[in-house]
Short mmCIF file of C-alpha atoms and ligand atoms in Angstrom, two decimals:
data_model
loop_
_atom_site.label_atom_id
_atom_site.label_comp_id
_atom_site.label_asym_id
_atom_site.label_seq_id
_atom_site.Cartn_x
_atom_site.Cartn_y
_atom_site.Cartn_z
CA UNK A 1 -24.39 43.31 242.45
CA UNK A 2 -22.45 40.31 241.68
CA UNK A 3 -21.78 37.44 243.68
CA UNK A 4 -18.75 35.19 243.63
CA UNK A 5 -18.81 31.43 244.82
CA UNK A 6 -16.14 29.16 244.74
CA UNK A 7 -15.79 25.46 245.51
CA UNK A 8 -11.65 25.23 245.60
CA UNK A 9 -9.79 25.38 248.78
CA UNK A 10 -10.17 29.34 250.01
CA UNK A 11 -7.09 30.97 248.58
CA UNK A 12 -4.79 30.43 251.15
CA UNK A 13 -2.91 33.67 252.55
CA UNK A 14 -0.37 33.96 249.91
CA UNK A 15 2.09 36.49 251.60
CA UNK A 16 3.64 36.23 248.71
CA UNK A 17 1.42 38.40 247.14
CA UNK A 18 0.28 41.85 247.37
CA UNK A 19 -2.33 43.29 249.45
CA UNK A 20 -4.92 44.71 248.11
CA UNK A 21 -4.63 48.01 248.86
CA UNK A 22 -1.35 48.13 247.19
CA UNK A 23 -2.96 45.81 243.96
CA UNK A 24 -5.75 49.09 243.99
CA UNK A 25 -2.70 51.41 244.46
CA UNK A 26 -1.13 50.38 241.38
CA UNK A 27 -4.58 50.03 239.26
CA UNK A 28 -5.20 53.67 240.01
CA UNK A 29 -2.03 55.22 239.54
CA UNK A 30 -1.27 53.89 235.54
CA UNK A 31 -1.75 55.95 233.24
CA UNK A 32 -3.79 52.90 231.04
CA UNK A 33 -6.24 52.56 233.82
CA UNK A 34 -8.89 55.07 231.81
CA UNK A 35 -11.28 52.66 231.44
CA UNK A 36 -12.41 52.54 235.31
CA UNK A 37 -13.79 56.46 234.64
CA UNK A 38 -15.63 55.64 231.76
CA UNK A 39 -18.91 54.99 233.13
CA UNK A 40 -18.85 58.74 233.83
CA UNK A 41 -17.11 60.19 231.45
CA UNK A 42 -18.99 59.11 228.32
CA UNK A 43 -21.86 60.32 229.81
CA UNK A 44 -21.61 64.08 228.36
CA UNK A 45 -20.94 62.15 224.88
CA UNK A 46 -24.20 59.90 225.12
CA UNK A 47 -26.98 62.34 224.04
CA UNK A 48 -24.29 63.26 220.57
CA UNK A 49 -24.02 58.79 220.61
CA UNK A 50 -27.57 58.61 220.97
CA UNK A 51 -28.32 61.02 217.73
CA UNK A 52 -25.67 59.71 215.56
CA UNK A 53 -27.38 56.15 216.27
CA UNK A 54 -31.07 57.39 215.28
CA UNK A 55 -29.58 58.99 212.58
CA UNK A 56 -27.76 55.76 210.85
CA UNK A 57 -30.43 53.48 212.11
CA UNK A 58 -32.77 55.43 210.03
CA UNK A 59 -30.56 55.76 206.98
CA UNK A 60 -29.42 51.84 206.99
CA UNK A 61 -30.86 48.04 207.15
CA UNK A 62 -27.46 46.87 207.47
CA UNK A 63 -25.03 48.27 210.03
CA UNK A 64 -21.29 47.26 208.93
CA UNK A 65 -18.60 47.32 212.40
CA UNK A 66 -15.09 47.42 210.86
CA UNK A 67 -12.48 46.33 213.56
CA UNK A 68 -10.70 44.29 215.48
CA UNK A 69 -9.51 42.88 218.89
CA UNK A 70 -11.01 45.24 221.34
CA UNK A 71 -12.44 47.18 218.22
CA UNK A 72 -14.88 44.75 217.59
CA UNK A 73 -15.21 42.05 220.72
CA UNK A 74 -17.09 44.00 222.76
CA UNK A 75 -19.83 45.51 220.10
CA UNK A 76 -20.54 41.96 219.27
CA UNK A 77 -20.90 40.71 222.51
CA UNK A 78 -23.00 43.70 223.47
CA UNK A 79 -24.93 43.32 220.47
CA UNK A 80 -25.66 39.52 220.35
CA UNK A 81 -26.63 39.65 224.05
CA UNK A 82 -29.27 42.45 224.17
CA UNK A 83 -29.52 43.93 220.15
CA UNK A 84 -33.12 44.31 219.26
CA UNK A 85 -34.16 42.17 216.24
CA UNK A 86 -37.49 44.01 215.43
CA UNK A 87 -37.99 46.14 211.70
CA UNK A 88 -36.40 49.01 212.12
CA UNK A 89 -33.21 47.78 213.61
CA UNK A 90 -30.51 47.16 211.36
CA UNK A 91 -28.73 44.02 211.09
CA UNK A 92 -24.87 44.24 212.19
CA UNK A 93 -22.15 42.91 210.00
CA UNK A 94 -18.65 42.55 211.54
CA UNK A 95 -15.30 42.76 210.07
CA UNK A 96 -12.17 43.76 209.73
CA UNK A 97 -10.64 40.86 211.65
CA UNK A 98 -9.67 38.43 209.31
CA UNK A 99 -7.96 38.28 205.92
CA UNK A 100 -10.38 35.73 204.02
CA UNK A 101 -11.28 36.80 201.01
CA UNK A 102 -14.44 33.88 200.99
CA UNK A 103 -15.24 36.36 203.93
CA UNK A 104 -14.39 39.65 201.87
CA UNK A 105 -16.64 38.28 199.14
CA UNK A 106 -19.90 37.43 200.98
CA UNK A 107 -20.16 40.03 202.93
CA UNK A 108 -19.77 42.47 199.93
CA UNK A 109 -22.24 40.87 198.44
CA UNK A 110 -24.83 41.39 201.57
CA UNK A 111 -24.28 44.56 201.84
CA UNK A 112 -24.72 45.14 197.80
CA UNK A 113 -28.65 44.70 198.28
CA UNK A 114 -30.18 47.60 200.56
CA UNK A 115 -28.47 50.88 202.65
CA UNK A 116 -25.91 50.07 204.92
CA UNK A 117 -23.63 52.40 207.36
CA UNK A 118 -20.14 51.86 208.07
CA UNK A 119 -18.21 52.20 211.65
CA UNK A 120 -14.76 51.94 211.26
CA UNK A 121 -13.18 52.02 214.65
CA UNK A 122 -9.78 51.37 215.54
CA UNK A 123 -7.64 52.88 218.04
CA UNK A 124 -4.45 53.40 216.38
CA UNK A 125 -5.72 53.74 213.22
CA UNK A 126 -3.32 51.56 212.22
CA UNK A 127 -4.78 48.07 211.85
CA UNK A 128 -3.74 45.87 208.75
CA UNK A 129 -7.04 43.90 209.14
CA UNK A 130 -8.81 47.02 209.69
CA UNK A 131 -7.52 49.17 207.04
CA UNK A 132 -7.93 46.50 204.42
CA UNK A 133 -11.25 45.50 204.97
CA UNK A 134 -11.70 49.24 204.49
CA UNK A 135 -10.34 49.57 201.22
CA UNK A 136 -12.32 46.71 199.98
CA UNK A 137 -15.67 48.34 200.97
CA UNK A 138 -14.49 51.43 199.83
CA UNK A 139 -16.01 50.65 196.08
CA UNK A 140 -18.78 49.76 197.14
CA UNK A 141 -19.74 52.67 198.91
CA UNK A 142 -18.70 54.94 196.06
CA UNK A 143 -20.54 53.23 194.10
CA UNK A 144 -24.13 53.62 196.29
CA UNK A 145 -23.71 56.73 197.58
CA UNK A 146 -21.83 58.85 195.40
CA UNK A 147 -20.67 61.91 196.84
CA UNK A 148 -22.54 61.39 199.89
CA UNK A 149 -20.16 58.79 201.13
CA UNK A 150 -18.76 60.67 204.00
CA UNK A 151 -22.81 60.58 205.74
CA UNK A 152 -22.54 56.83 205.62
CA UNK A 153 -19.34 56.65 207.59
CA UNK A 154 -18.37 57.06 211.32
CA UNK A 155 -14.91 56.87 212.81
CA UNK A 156 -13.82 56.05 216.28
CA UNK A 157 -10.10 56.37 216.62
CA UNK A 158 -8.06 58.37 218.58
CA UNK A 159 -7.40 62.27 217.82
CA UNK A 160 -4.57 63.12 215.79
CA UNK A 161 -4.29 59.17 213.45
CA UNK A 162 -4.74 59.17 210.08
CA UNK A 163 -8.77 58.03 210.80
CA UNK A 164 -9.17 60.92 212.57
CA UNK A 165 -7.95 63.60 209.83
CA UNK A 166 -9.65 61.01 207.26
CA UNK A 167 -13.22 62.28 209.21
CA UNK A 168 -12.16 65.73 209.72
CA UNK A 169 -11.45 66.28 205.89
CA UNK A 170 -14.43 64.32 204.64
CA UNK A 171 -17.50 65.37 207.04
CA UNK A 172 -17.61 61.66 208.40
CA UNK A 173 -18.90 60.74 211.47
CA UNK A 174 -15.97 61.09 214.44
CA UNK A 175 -16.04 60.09 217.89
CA UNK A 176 -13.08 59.95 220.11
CA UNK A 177 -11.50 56.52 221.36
CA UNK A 178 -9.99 57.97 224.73
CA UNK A 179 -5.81 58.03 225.05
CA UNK A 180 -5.66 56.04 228.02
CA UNK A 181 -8.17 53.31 227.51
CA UNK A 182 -6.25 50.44 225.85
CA UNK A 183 -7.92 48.03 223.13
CA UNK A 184 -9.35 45.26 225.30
CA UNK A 185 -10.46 47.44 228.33
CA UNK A 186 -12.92 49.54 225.39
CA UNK A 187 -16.23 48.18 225.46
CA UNK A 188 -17.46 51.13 227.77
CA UNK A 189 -16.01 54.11 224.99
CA UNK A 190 -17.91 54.72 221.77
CA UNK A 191 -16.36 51.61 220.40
CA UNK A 192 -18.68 49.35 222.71
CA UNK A 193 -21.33 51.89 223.04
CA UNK A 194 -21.89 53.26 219.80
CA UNK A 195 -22.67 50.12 217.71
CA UNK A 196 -24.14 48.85 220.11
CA UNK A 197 -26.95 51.97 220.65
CA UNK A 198 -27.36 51.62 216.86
CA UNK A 199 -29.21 47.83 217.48
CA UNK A 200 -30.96 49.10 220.43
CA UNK A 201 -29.06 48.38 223.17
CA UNK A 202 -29.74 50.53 226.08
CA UNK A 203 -26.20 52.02 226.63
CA UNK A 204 -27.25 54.09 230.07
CA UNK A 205 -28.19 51.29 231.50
CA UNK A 206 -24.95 49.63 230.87
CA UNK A 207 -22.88 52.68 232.17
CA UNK A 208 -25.23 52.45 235.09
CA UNK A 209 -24.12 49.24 235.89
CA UNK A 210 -20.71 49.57 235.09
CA UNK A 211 -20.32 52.35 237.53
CA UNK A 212 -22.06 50.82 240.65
CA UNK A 213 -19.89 48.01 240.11
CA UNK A 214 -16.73 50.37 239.67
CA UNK A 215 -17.31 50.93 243.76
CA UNK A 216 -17.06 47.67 244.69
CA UNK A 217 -13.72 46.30 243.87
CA UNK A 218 -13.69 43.56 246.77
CA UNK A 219 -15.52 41.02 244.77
CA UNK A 220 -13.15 40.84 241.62
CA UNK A 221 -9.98 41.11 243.81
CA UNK A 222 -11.31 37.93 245.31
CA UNK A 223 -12.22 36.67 242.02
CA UNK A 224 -8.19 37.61 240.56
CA UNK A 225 -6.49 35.87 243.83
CA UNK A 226 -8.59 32.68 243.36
CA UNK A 227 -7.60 32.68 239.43
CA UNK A 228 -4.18 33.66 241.14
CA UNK A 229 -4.38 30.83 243.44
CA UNK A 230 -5.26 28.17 241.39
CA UNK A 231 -2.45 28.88 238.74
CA UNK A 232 0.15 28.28 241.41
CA UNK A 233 -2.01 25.07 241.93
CA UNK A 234 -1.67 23.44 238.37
CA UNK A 235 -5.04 25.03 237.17
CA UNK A 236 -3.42 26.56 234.33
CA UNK A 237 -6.41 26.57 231.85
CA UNK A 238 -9.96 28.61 232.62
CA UNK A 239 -12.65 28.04 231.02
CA UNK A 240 -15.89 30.37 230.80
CA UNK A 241 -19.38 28.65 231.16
CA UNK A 242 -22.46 29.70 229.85
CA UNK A 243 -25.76 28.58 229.64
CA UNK A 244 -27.01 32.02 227.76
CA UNK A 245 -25.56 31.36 224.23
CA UNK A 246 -27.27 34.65 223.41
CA UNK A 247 -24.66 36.22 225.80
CA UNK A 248 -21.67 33.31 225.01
CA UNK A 249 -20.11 36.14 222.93
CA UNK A 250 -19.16 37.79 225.85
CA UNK A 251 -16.56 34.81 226.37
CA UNK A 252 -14.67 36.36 223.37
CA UNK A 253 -14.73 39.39 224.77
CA UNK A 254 -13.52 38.03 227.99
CA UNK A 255 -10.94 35.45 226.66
CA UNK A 256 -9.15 38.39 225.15
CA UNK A 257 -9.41 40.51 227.85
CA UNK A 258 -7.49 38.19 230.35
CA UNK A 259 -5.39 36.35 227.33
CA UNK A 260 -4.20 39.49 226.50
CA UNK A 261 -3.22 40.81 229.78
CA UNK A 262 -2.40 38.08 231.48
CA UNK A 263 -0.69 35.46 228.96
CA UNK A 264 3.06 37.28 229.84
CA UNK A 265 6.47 35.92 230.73
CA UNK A 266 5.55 32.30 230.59
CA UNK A 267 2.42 32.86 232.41
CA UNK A 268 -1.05 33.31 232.95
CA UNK A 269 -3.72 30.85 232.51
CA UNK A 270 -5.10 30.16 229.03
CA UNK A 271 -8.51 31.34 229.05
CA UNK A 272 -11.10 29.33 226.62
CA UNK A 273 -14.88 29.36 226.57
CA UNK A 274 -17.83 26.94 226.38
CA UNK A 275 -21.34 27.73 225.59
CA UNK A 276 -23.67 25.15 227.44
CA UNK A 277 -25.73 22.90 226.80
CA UNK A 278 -24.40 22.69 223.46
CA UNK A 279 -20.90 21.66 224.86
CA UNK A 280 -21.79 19.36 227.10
CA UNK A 281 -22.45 17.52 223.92
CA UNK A 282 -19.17 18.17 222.46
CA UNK A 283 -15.59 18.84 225.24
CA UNK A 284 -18.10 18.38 227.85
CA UNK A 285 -16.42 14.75 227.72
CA UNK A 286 -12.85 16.12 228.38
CA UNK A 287 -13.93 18.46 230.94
CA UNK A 288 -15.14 15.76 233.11
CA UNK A 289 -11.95 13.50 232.50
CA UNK A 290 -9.41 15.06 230.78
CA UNK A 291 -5.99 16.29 232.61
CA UNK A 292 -6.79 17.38 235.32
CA UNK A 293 -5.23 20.89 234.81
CA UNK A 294 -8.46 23.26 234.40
CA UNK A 295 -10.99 25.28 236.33
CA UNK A 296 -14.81 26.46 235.09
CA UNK A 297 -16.01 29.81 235.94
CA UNK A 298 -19.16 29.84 235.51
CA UNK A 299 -21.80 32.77 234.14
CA UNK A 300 -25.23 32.53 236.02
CA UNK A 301 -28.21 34.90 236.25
CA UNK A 302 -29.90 34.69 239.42
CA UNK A 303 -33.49 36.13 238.22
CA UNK A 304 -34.17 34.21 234.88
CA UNK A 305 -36.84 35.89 233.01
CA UNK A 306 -39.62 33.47 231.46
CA UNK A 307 -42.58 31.73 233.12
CA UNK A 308 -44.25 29.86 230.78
CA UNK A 309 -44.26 26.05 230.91
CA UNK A 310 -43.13 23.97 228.52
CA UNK A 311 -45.56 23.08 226.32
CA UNK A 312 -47.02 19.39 226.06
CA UNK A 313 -46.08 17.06 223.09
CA UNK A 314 -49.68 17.02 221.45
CA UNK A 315 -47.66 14.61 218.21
CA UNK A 316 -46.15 12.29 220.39
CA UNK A 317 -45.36 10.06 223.43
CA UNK A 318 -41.55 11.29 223.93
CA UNK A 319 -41.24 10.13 227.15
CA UNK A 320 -40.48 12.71 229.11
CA UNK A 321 -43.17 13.22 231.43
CA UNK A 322 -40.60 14.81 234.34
CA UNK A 323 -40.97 17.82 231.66
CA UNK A 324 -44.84 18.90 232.38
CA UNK A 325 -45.18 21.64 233.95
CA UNK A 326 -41.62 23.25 233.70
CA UNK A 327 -40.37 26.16 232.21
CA UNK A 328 -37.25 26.64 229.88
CA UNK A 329 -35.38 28.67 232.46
CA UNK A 330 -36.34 25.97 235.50
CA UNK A 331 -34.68 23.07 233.13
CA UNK A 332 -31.40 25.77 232.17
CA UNK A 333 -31.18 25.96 236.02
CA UNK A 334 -31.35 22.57 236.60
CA UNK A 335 -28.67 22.05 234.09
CA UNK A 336 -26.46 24.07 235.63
CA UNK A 337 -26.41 22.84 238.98
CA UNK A 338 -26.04 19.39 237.51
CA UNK A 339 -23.32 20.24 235.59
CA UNK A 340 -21.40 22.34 238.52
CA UNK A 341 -22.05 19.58 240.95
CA UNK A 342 -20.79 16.49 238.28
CA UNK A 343 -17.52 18.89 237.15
CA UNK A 344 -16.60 19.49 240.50
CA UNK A 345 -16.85 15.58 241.21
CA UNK A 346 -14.45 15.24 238.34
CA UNK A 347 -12.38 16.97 239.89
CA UNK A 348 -12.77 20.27 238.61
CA UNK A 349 -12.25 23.60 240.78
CA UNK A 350 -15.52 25.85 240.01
CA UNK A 351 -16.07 29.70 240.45
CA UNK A 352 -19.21 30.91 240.02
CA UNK A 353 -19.98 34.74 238.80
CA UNK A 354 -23.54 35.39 239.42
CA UNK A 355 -25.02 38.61 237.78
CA UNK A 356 -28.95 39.71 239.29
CA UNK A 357 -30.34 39.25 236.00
CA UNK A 358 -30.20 39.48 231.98
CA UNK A 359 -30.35 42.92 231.68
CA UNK A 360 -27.43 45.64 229.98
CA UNK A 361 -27.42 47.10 233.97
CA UNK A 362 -26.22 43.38 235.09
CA UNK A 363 -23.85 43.30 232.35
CA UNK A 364 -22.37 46.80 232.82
CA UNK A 365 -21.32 45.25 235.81
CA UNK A 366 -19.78 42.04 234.61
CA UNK A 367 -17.68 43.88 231.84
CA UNK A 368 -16.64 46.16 235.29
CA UNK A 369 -15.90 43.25 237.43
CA UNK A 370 -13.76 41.11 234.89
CA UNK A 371 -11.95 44.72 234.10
CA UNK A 372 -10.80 44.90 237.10
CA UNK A 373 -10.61 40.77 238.10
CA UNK A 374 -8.49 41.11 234.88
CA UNK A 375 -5.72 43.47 235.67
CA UNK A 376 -5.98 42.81 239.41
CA UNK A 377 -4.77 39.62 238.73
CA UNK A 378 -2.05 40.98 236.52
CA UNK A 379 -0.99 43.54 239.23
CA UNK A 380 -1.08 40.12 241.55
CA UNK A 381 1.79 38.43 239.78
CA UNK A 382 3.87 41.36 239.18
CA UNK A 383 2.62 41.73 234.95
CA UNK A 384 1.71 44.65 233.45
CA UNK A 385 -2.25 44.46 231.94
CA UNK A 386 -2.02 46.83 229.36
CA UNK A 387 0.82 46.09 227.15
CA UNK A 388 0.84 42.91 224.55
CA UNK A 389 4.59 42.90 224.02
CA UNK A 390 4.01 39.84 222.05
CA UNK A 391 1.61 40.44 219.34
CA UNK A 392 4.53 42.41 217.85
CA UNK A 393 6.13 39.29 217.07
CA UNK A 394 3.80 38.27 214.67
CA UNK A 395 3.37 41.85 213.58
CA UNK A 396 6.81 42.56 212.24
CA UNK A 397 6.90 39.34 210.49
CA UNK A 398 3.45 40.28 208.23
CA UNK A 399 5.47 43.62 207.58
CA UNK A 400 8.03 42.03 205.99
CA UNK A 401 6.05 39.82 204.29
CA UNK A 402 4.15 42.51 202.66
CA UNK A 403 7.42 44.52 201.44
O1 PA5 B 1 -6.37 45.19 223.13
C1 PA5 B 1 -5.74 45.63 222.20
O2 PA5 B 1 -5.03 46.65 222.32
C2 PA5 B 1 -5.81 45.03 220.81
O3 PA5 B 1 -6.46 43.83 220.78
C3 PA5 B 1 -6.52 46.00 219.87
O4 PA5 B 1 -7.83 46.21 220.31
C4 PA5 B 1 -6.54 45.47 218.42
O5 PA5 B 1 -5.25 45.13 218.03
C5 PA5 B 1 -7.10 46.53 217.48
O6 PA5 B 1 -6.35 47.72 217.57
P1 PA5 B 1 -6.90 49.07 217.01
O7 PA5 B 1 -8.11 49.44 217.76
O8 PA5 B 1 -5.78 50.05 217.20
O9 PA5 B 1 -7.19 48.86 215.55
#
């Protein structure tokens, strides 16, 4: 289960908010709020997820994931945290987010040597990104596999887009990216799941988590008034800590989640990320003493896997005696209490989200909690979570461009 400290004032009674039953009210009754079933309702899909990954984990050494946004955030996350790294698993490639053609290039020519298998997910179907880094792999593929180019493909989209027919007509690989599960809130559909089970993630585990943490909503609706709370303080920037940077993709993951959702009508706070210890060597600095205008939530495992000490410089005196006899995970620990204790000194309000341990069960549950933290806090201030009116801005203006 996880646990939520916090070292700011306790949110006062805002009375100007909601209560929570009517926050919960409104997160059951839209029709975007698929996302909270998921945990069950992939489950009759997993076995079908489960042989489609054997199957291209035993045609491919190279796994290529072509999407973006919530296409591609949570896959990577999910797949940097817990992927497997033995022979036999296949190395994942991500694209479809970017434009670069340095990017385009390099990655065409890693995927030239060996087998590879494509994903292409994307909800719409629709995605420039997407759609182009599509087309440039498209060769490529020919090229290798001939007119066996349809078994190298899957396609997670929607029914009735233009992927979808694309998959009927050629015999790819299809698997359904449900209506009313928005981009950011996908991790938990095949999008997540599917790339992930490819690298050896263990997918039921995740859902198992996700859905014990589904029933206990109390925790993040705490977590969304404090983020609540502090806004209407002067907090307006949160940044995620983490002292895993195996699982620091996650903050990626998360900073869309809430940037996306929340970041509406002149609001919201800007979410950012740090990976630690590495930034304490880098904004660590402004954290401590910059403007005074942010808040940490912090990522901590309570069980830390690893017992063996650190072992003794045999090639030199480095002076650091104070190590002997401690273990990686006693020193990460150490380092994050410091760091909580001398950020909160600064200054700093700190929240602290504390999953059991580093497992896909605990991190089910995290992905649950912030889904929920996330448009509980949006429901808080009156926004809704699971529109992004303003991307279109942007949008039109590349369509013109492009005429
Ligand atoms: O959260 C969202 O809706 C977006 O970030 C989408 O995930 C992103 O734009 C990609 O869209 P699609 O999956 O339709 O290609």
């Amino acid at each position: 289960m996880i646990k939520l400290t916090s070292s700011s004032l306790p949110a006062a009674d805002d009375h100007t908010l909601p209560a929570d039953e009517e926050v919960l009210s409104r997160l059951h009754a839209h029709p975007m709020s698929g996302w909270l079933g998921l945990p069950q309702s992939q489950v009759p899909e997993l076995e079908r997820m489960l042989r489609e990954a054997e199957r291209i984990r035993c045609a491919a050494q190279r796994l290529l994931v072509i999407g973006a946004g919530g296409s591609s955030l949570g896959a990577r996350a999910l797949i940097s945290a817990f992927g497997k790294t033995d022979a036999g698993y296949p190395e994942a490639v991500f694209w479809g987010d970017n434009l670069s053609v340095v990017t385009a290039r390099r990655i065409l020519e890693r995927l030239a040597g060996g087998d590879f298998h494509v994903i292409l997910t994307s909800k719409t179907g629709s995605t420039l990104e997407t759609l182009a880094a599509f087309r440039c792999v498209l060769p490529l593929l020919r090229e290798k596999y001939g007119e066996h180019v349809a078994e190298h493909i899957t396609v997670i989209s929607e029914p009735d887009t233009r992927l979808h027919s694309f998959a009927r007509e050629s015999g790819a690989g299809f698997f359904e990216f449900p209506k009313n599960v928005g981009g950011r809130y996908s991790v938990l559909c095949p999008s997540g799941l599917l790339p992930a089970a490819v690298c050896g993630v263990d997918i039921r585990a995740l859902l198992d988590g996700a859905r014990a943490q589904a029933g206990r909503t109390d925790t993040a609706l705490r977590f969304a008034r404090e983020r609540v709370g502090l806004f209407k303080r002067g907090f307006t920037n949160e940044i995620l800590a983490c002292f895993e940077p195996e699982f620091a993709l996650f903050g990626d993951w998360w900073r869309q989640l809430f940037g996306e959702s929340e970041g509406k009508n002149g609001g919201g706070a800007y979410p950012s990320c740090v990976t630690y210890t590495r930034d304490l060597h880098s904004v660590g600095q402004y954290i401590q003493d910059g403007v005074r205008n942010l808040y940490e939530t912090f990522v901590l495992f309570e069980k830390a896997e690893g017992t063996d000490e650190i072992p003794q410089n045999t090639a030199f005196s480095d002076g650091l005696d104070t190590l002997n006899g401690k273990t990686l995970p006693q020193l990460n620990k150490i380092a994050a209490d410091s760091v909580i204790e001398a950020h909160k000194a600064g200054g700093v309000p700190v929240l602290a989200v504390t999953l059991p341990d580093y497992s896909e069960t605990s991190a089910g549950g995290f992905i649950m909690f912030m889904e929920i933290a996330a448009a509980a806090s949006c429901f808080l201030v009156g926004v809704d979570p699971f529109d992004q009116p303003g991307v279109e801005e942007y949008k039109k203006r590349i369509k013109s461009g492009l005429k």
